[in-house]
mmCIF file of C-alpha atoms and ligand atoms in Angstrom:
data_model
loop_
_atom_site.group_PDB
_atom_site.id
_atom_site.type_symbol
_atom_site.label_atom_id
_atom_site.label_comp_id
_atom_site.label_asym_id
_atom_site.label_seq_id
_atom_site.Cartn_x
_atom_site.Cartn_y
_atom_site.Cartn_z
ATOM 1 C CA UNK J 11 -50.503 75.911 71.274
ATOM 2 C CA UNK J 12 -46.856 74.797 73.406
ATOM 3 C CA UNK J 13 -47.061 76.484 76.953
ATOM 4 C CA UNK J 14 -43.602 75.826 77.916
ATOM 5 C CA UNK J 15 -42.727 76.204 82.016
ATOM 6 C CA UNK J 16 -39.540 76.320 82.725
ATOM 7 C CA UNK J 17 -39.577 72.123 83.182
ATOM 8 C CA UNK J 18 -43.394 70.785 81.653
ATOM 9 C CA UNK J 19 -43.835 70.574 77.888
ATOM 10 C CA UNK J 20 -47.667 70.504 78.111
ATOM 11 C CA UNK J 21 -50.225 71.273 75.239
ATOM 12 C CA UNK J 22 -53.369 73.720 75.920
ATOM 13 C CA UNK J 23 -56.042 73.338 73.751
ATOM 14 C CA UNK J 24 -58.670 74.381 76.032
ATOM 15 C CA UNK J 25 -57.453 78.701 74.994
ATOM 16 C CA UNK J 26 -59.328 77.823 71.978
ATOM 17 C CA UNK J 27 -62.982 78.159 74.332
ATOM 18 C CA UNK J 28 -63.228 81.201 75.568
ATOM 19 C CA UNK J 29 -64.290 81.946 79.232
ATOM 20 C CA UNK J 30 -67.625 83.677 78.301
ATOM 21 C CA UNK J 31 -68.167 81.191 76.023
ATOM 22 C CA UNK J 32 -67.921 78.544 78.223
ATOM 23 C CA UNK J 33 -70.451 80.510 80.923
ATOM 24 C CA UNK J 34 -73.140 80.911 77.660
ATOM 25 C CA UNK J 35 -72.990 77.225 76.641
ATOM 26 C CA UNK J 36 -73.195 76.247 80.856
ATOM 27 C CA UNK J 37 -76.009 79.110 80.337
ATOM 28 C CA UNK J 38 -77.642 77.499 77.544
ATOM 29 C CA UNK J 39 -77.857 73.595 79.116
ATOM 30 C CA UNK J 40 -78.943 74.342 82.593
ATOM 31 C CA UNK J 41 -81.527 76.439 80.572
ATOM 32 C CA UNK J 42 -82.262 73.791 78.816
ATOM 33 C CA UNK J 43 -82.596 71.530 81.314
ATOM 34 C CA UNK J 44 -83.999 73.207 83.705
ATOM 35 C CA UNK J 45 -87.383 73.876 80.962
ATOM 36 C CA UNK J 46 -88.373 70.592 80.557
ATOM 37 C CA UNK J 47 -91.243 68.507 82.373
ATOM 38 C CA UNK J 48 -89.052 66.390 84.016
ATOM 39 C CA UNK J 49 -86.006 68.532 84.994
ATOM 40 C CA UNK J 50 -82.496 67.465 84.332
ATOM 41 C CA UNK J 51 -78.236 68.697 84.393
ATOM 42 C CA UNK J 52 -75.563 67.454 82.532
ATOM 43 C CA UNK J 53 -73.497 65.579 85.079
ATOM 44 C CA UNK J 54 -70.560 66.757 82.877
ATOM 45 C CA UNK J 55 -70.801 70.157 85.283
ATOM 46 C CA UNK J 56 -70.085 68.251 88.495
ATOM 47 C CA UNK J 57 -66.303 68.805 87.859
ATOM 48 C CA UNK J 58 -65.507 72.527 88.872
ATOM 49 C CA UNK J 59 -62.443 72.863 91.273
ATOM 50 C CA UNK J 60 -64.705 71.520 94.601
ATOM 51 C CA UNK J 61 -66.494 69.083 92.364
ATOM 52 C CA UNK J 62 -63.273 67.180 91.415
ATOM 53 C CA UNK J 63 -61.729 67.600 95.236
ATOM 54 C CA UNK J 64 -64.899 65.869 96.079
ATOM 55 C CA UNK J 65 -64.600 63.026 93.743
ATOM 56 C CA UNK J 66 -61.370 62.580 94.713
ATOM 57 C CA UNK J 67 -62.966 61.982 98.067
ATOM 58 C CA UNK J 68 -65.427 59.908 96.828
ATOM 59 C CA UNK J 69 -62.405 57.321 95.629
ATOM 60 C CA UNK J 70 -61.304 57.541 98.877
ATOM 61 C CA UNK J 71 -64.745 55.754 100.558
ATOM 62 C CA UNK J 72 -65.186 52.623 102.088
ATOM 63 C CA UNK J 73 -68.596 52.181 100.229
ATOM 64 C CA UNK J 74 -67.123 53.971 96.508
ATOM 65 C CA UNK J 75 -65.737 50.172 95.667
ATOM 66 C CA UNK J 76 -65.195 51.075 92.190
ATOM 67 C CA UNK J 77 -61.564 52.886 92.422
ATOM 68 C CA UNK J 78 -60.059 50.043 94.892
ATOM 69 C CA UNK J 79 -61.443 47.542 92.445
ATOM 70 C CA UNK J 80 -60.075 49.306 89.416
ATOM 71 C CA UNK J 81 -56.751 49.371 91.575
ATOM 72 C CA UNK J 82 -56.553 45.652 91.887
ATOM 73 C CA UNK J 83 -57.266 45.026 88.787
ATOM 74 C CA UNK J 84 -54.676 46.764 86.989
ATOM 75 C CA UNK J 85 -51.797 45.505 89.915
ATOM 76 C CA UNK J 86 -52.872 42.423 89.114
ATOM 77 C CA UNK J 87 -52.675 42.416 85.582
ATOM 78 C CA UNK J 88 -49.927 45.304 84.459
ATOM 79 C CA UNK J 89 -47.825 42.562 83.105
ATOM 80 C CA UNK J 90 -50.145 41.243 80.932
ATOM 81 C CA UNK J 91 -51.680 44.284 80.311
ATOM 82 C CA UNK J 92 -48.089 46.235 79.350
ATOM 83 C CA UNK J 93 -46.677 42.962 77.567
ATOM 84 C CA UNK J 94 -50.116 43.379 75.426
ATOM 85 C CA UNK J 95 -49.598 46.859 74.643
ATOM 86 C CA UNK J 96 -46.254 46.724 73.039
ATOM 87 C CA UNK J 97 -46.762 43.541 70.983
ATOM 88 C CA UNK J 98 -47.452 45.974 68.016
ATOM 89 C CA UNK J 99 -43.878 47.778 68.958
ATOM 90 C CA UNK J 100 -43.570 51.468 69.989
ATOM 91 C CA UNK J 101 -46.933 53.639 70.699
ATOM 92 C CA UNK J 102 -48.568 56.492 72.038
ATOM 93 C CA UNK J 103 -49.901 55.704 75.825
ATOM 94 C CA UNK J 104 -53.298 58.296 75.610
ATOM 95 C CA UNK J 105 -54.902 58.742 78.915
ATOM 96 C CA UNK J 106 -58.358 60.184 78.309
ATOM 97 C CA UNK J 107 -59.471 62.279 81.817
ATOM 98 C CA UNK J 108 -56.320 61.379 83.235
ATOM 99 C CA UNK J 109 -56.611 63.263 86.532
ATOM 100 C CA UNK J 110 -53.958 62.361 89.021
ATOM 101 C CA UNK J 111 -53.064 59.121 87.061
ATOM 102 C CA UNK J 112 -53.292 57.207 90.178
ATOM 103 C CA UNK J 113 -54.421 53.928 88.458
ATOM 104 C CA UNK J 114 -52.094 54.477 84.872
ATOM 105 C CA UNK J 115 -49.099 54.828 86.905
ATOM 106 C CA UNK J 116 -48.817 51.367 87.955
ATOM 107 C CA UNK J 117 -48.937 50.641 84.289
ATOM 108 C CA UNK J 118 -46.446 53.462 83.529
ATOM 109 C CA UNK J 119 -44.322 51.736 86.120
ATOM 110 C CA UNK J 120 -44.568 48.508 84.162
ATOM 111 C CA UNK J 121 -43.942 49.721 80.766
ATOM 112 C CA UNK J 122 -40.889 51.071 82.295
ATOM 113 C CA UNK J 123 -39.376 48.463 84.037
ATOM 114 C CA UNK J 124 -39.947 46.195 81.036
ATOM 115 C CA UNK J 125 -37.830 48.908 78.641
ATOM 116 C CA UNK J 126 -40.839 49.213 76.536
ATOM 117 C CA UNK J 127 -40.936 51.891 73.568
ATOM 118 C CA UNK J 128 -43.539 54.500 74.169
ATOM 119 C CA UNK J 129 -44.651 58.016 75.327
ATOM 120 C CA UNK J 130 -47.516 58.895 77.448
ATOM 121 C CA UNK J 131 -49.817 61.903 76.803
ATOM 122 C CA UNK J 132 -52.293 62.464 79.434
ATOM 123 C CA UNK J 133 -54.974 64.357 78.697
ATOM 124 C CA UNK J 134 -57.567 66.008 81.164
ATOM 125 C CA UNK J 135 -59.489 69.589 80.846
ATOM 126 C CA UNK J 136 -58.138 70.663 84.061
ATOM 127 C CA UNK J 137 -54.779 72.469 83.275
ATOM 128 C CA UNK J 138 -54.329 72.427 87.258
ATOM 129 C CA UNK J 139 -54.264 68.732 87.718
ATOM 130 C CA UNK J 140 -51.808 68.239 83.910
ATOM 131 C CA UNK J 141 -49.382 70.663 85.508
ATOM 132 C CA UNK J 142 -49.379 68.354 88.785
ATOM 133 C CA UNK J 143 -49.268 65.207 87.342
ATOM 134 C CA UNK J 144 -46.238 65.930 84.895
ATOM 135 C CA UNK J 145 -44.433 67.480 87.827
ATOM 136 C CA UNK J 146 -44.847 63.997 89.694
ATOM 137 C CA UNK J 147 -44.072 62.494 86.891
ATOM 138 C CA UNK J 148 -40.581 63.986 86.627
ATOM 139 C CA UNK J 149 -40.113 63.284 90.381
ATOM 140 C CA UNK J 150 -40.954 59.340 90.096
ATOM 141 C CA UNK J 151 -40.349 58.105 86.638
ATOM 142 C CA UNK J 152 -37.724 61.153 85.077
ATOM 143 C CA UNK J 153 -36.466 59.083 82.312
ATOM 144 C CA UNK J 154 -40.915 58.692 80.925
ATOM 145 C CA UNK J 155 -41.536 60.969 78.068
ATOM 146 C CA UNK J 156 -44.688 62.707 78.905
ATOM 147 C CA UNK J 157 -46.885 65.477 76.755
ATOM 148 C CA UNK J 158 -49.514 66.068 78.806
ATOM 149 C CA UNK J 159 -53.021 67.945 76.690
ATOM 150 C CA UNK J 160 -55.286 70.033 78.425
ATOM 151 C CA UNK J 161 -58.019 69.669 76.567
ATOM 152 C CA UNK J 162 -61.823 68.324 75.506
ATOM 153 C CA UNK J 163 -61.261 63.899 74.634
ATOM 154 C CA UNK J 164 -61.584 64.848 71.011
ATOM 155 C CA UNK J 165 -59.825 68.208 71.045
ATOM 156 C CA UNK J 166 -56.885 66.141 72.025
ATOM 157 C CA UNK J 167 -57.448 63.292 69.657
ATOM 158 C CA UNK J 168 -57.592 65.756 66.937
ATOM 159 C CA UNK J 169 -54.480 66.779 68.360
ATOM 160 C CA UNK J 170 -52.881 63.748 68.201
ATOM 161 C CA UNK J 171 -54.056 63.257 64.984
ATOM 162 C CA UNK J 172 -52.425 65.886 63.375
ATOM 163 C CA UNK J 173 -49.256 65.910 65.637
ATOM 164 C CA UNK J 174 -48.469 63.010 66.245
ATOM 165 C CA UNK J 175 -47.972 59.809 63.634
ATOM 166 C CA UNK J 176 -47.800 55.753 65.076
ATOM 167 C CA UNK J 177 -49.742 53.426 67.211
ATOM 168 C CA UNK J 178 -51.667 54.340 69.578
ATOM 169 C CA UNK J 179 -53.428 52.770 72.775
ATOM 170 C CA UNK J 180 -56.141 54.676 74.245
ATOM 171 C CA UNK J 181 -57.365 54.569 78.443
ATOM 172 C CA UNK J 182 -60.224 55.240 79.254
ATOM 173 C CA UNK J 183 -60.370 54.192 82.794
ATOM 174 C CA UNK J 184 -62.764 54.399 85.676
ATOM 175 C CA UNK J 185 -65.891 53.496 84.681
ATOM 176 C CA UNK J 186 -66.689 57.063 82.918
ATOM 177 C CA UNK J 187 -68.131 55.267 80.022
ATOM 178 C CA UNK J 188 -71.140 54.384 82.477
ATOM 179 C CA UNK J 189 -71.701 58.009 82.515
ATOM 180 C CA UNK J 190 -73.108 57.954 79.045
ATOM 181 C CA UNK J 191 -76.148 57.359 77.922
ATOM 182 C CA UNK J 192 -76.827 53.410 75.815
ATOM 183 C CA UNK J 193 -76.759 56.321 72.734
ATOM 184 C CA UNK J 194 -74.110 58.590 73.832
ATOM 185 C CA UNK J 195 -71.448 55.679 74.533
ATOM 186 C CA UNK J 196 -72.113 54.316 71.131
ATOM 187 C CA UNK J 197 -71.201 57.744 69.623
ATOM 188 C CA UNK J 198 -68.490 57.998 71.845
ATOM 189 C CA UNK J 199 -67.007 55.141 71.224
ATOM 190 C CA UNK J 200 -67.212 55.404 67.560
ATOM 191 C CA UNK J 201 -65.431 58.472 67.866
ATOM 192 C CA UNK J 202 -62.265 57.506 69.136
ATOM 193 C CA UNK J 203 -62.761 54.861 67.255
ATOM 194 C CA UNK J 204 -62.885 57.102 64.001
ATOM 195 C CA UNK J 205 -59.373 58.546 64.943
ATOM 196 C CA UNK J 206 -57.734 55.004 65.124
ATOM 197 C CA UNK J 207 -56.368 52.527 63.302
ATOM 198 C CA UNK J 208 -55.285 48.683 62.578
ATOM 199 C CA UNK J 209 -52.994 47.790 65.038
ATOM 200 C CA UNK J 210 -53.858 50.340 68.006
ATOM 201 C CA UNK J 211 -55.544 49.213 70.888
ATOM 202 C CA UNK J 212 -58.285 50.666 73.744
ATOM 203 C CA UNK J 213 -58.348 49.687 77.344
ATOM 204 C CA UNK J 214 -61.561 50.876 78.918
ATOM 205 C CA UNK J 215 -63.079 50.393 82.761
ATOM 206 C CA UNK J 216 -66.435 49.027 83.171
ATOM 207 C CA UNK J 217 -67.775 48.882 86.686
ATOM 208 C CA UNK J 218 -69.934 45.392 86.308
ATOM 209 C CA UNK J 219 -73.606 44.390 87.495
ATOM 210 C CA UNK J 220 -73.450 43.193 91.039
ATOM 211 C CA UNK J 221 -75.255 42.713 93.898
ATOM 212 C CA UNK J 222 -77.794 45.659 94.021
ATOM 213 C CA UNK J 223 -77.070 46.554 98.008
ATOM 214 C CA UNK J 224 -73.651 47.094 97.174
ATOM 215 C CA UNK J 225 -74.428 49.781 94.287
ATOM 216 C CA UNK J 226 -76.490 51.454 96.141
ATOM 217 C CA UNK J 227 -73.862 51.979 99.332
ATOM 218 C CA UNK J 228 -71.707 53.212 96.476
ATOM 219 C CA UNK J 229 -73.820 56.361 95.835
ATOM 220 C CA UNK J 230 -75.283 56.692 99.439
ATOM 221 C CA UNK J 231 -72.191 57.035 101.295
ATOM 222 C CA UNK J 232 -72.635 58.004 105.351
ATOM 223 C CA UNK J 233 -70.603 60.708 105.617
ATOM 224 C CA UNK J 234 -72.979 62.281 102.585
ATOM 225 C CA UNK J 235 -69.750 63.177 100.399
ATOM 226 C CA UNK J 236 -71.909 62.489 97.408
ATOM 227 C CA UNK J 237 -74.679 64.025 98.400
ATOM 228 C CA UNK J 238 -72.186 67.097 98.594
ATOM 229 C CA UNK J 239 -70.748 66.160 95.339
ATOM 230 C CA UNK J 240 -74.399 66.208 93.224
ATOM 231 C CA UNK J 241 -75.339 69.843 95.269
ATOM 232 C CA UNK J 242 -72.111 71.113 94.448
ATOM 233 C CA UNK J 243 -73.717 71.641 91.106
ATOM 234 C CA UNK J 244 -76.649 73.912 92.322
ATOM 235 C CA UNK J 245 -73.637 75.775 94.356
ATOM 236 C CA UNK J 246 -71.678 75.940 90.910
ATOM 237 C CA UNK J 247 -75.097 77.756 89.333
ATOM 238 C CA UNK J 248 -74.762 79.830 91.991
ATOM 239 C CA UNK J 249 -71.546 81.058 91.889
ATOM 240 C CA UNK J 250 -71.096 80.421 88.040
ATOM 241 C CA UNK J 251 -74.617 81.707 86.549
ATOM 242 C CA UNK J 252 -75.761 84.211 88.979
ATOM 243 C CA UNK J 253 -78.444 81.866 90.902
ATOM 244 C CA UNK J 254 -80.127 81.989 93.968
ATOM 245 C CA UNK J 255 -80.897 78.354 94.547
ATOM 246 C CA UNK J 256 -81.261 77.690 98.597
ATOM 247 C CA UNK J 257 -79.077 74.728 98.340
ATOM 248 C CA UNK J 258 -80.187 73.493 101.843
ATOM 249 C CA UNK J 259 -83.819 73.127 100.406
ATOM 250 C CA UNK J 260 -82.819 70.464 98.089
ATOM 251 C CA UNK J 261 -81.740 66.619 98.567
ATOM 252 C CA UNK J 262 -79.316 64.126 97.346
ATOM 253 C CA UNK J 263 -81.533 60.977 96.380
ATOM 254 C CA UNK J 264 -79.860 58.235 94.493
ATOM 255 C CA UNK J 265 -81.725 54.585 93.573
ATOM 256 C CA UNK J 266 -80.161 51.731 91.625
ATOM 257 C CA UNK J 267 -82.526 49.743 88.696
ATOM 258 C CA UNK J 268 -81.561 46.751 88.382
ATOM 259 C CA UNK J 269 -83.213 45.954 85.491
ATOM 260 C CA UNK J 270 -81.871 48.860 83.153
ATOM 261 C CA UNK J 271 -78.559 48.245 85.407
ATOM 262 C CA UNK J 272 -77.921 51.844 86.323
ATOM 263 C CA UNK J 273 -77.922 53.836 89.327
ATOM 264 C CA UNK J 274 -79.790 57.216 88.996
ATOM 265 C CA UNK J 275 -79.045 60.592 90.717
ATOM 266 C CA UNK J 276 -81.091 63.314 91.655
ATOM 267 C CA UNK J 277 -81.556 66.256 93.596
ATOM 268 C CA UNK J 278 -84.846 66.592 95.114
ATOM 269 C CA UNK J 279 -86.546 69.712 95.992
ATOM 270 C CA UNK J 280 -87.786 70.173 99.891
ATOM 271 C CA UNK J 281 -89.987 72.948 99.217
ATOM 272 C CA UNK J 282 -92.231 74.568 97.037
ATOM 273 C CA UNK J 283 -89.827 77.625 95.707
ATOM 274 C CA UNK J 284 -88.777 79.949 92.494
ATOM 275 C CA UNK J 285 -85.326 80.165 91.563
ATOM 276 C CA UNK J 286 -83.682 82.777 89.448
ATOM 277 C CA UNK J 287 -80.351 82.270 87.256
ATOM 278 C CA UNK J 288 -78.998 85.633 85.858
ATOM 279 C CA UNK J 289 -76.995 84.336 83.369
ATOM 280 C CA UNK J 290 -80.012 82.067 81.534
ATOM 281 C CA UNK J 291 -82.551 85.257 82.283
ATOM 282 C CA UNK J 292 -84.598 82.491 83.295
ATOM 283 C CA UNK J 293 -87.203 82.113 86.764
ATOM 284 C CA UNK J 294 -87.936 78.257 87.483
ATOM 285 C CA UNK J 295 -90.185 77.142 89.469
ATOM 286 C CA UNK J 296 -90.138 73.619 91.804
ATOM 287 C CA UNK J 297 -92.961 72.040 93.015
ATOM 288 C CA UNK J 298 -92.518 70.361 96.613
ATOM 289 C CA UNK J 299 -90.815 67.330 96.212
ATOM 290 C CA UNK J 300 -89.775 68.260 92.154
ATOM 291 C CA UNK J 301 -86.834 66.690 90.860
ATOM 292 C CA UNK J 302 -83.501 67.048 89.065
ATOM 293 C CA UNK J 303 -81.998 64.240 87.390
ATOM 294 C CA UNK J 304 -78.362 64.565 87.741
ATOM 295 C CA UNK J 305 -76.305 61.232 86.846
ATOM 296 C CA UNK J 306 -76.829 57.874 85.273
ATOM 297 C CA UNK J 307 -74.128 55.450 86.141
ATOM 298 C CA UNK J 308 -74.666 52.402 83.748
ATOM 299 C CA UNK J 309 -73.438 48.462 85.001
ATOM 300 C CA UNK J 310 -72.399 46.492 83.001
ATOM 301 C CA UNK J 311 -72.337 42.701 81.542
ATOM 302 C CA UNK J 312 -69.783 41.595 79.925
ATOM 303 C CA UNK J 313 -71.960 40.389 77.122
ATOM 304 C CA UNK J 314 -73.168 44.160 76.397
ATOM 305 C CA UNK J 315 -69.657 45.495 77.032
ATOM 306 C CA UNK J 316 -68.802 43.277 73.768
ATOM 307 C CA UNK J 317 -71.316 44.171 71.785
ATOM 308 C CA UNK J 318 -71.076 47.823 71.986
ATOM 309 C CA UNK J 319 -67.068 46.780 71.247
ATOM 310 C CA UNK J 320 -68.651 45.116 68.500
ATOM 311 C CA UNK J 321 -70.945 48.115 67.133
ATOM 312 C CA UNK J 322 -68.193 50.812 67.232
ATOM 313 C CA UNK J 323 -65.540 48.501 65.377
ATOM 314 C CA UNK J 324 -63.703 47.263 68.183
ATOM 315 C CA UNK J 325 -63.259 43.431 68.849
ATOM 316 C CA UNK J 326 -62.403 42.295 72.547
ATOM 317 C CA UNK J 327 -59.044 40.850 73.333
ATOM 318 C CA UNK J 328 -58.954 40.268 76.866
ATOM 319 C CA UNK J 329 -61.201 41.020 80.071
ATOM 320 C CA UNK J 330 -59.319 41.532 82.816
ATOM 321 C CA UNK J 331 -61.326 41.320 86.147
ATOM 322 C CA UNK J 332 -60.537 42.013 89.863
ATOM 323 C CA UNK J 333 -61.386 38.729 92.119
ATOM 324 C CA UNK J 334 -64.687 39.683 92.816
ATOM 325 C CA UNK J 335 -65.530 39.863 89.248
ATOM 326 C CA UNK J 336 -67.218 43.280 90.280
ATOM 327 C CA UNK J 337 -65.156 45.365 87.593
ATOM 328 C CA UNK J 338 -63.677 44.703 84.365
ATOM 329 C CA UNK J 339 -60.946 46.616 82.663
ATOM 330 C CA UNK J 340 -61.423 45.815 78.845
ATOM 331 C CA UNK J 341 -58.816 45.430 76.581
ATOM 332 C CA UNK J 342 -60.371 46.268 72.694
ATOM 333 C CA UNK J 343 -58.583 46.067 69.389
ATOM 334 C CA UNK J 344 -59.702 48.047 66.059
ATOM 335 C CA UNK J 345 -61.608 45.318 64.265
HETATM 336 C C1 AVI W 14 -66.910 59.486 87.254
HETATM 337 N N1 AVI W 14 -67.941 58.460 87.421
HETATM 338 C C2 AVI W 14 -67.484 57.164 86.869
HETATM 339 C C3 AVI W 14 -68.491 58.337 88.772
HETATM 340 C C4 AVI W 14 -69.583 57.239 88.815
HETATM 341 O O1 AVI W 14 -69.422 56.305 89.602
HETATM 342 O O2 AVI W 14 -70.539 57.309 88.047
HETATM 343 C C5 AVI W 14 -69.061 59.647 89.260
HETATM 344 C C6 AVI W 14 -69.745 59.536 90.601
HETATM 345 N N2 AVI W 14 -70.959 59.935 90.873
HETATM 346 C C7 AVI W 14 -71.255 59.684 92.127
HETATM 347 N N3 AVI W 14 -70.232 59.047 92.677
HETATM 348 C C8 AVI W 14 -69.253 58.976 91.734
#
């Protein structure tokens, strides 16, 4: 459905879930999760209003390496990286969980100076942060054509689908691919796979394997910001589904294998205690030192990056890397 402000075309798809259907299915998985022998949350539920504040936070840290490296990669490679993207001619710039569009708008920037044909659609499921970044948009680059979607990544895609014929090139920047399980990225990826074709393209972060000191800094920060980002979640319970968790009787613990190459979160309970969650009907019970599994971040070799490419139908045309060779931005075609 078109919400039209005075000055921001912007498409809202996320009408179509209903408020107290999101708080049943948020019901239903912290539930679910919650029941289990070893107790987990969808890390998906980090992002209310504080959650995302704090990530943005998080970016900001000396020890969070992955956004600065990210940055350099794509300053040092927009040229490249734009001249790639318009070889096929005019196309559809899609910015899954586009946020502020920090990193994109150096390539935005680019595109523009080198006259290329395109339009960018953004598309994030905060309608907050769409309405901001197509104001800022107008500001710095007036003459961009932007439809921003507020949205779910396949909601939009759908979207685009049906709306919106021509090539398209897909970001999906920042490493949110390591969020996914080795399963759940495969699916994903054949997904937005399934809505492309010959021709279009997908550029897609991947924070690499490194040094396993420097992970771990990543997700330990001192000043504890993401130890506040993985309790905002039990805080979110508490204000969203009617809990009572004592959030100061739990811990953030995080611990990098470097084997399976990802980083684990958790949040660990102090003390023996009951919790109840209105909204689930549900009592659980935490042993002393009980756990939540919050987050996997997956690293990354560029050998596995290309054959998941591989098993979801895309083929690899260039990796671009920052200096350390710490992160890659990937650069796929449709096989
Ligand atoms: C969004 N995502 C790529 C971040 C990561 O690094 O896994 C989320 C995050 N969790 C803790 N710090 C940052």
């Amino acid at each position: 459905m078109q919400i039209n402000t005075p000055t921001v075309p912007m498409i809202d798809l996320s009408r179509a879930q209903e408020s107290s259907s999101h708080t049943s299915t948020f019901a239903r998985d912290v539930a679910e999760g919650l029941s289990t022998k070893y107790k987990t949350l969808p890390s998906r539920y980090f992002y209310d209003g504080t959650g995302s504040r704090l990530f943005q936070q998080i970016m900001d840290l000396t020890e969070y390496y992955l956004t600065r490296s990210e940055l350099e990669v794509l300053t040092q490679n927009k040229e490249s990286m734009a001249t790639q993207f318009s070889q096929g001619g005019s196309f559809h710039l899609i910015d899954l969980g586009a946020g502020d569009a920090l990193k994109t708008k150096l390539l935005l920037q680019e595109l523009t100076t080198q006259q290329r044909s395109f339009d960018y659609v953004p598309v994030d499921i905060s309608k907050d942060a769409m309405l901001e970044l197509s104001e800022s948009l107008q500001q710095e680059l007036p003459q961009l054509k932007v439809e921003a979607v507020v949205g779910e990544y396949f909601q939009a895609l759908e979207w685009l689908q049906e709306n919106k014929d021509g090539r398209k090139v897909v970001l999906f920047l920042g490493s949110n691919i390591g969020n996914f399980e080795a399963a759940e990225s495969i699916t994903f990826l054949q997904s937005i796979r399934s809505y492309l074709h010959a021709g279009d393209q997908l550029l897609m972060g991947v924070d690499l394997r490194k040094d396993p000191g420097i992970i771990l800094n990543a997700y330990n920060d001192e000043a504890g910001i993401t130890a506040a980002f993985n309790l905002n979640l039990l805080h979110r319970i508490n204000r969203e589904l009617g809990a009572d968790f004592n959030v100061d009787q739990f811990c953030h613990h995080a611990i990098y294998n470097p084997q399976e190459g990802v980083m684990r979160s958790f949040l660990v309970s102090k003390q023996a205690q009951d919790v109840h969650i209105s909204e689930a009907g549900l009592t659980v019970h935490f042993d002393a030192w009980e756990a939540i599994h919050t987050e996997n971040s997956y690293k990354y070799s560029i050998p596995q990056v290309e054959g998941l490419g591989r098993q979801c139908g895309f083929a690899v045309d260039t990796v671009f890397y920052d200096k350390q060779k710490g992160f890659a931005d990937v650069l796929f075609s449709v096989a």
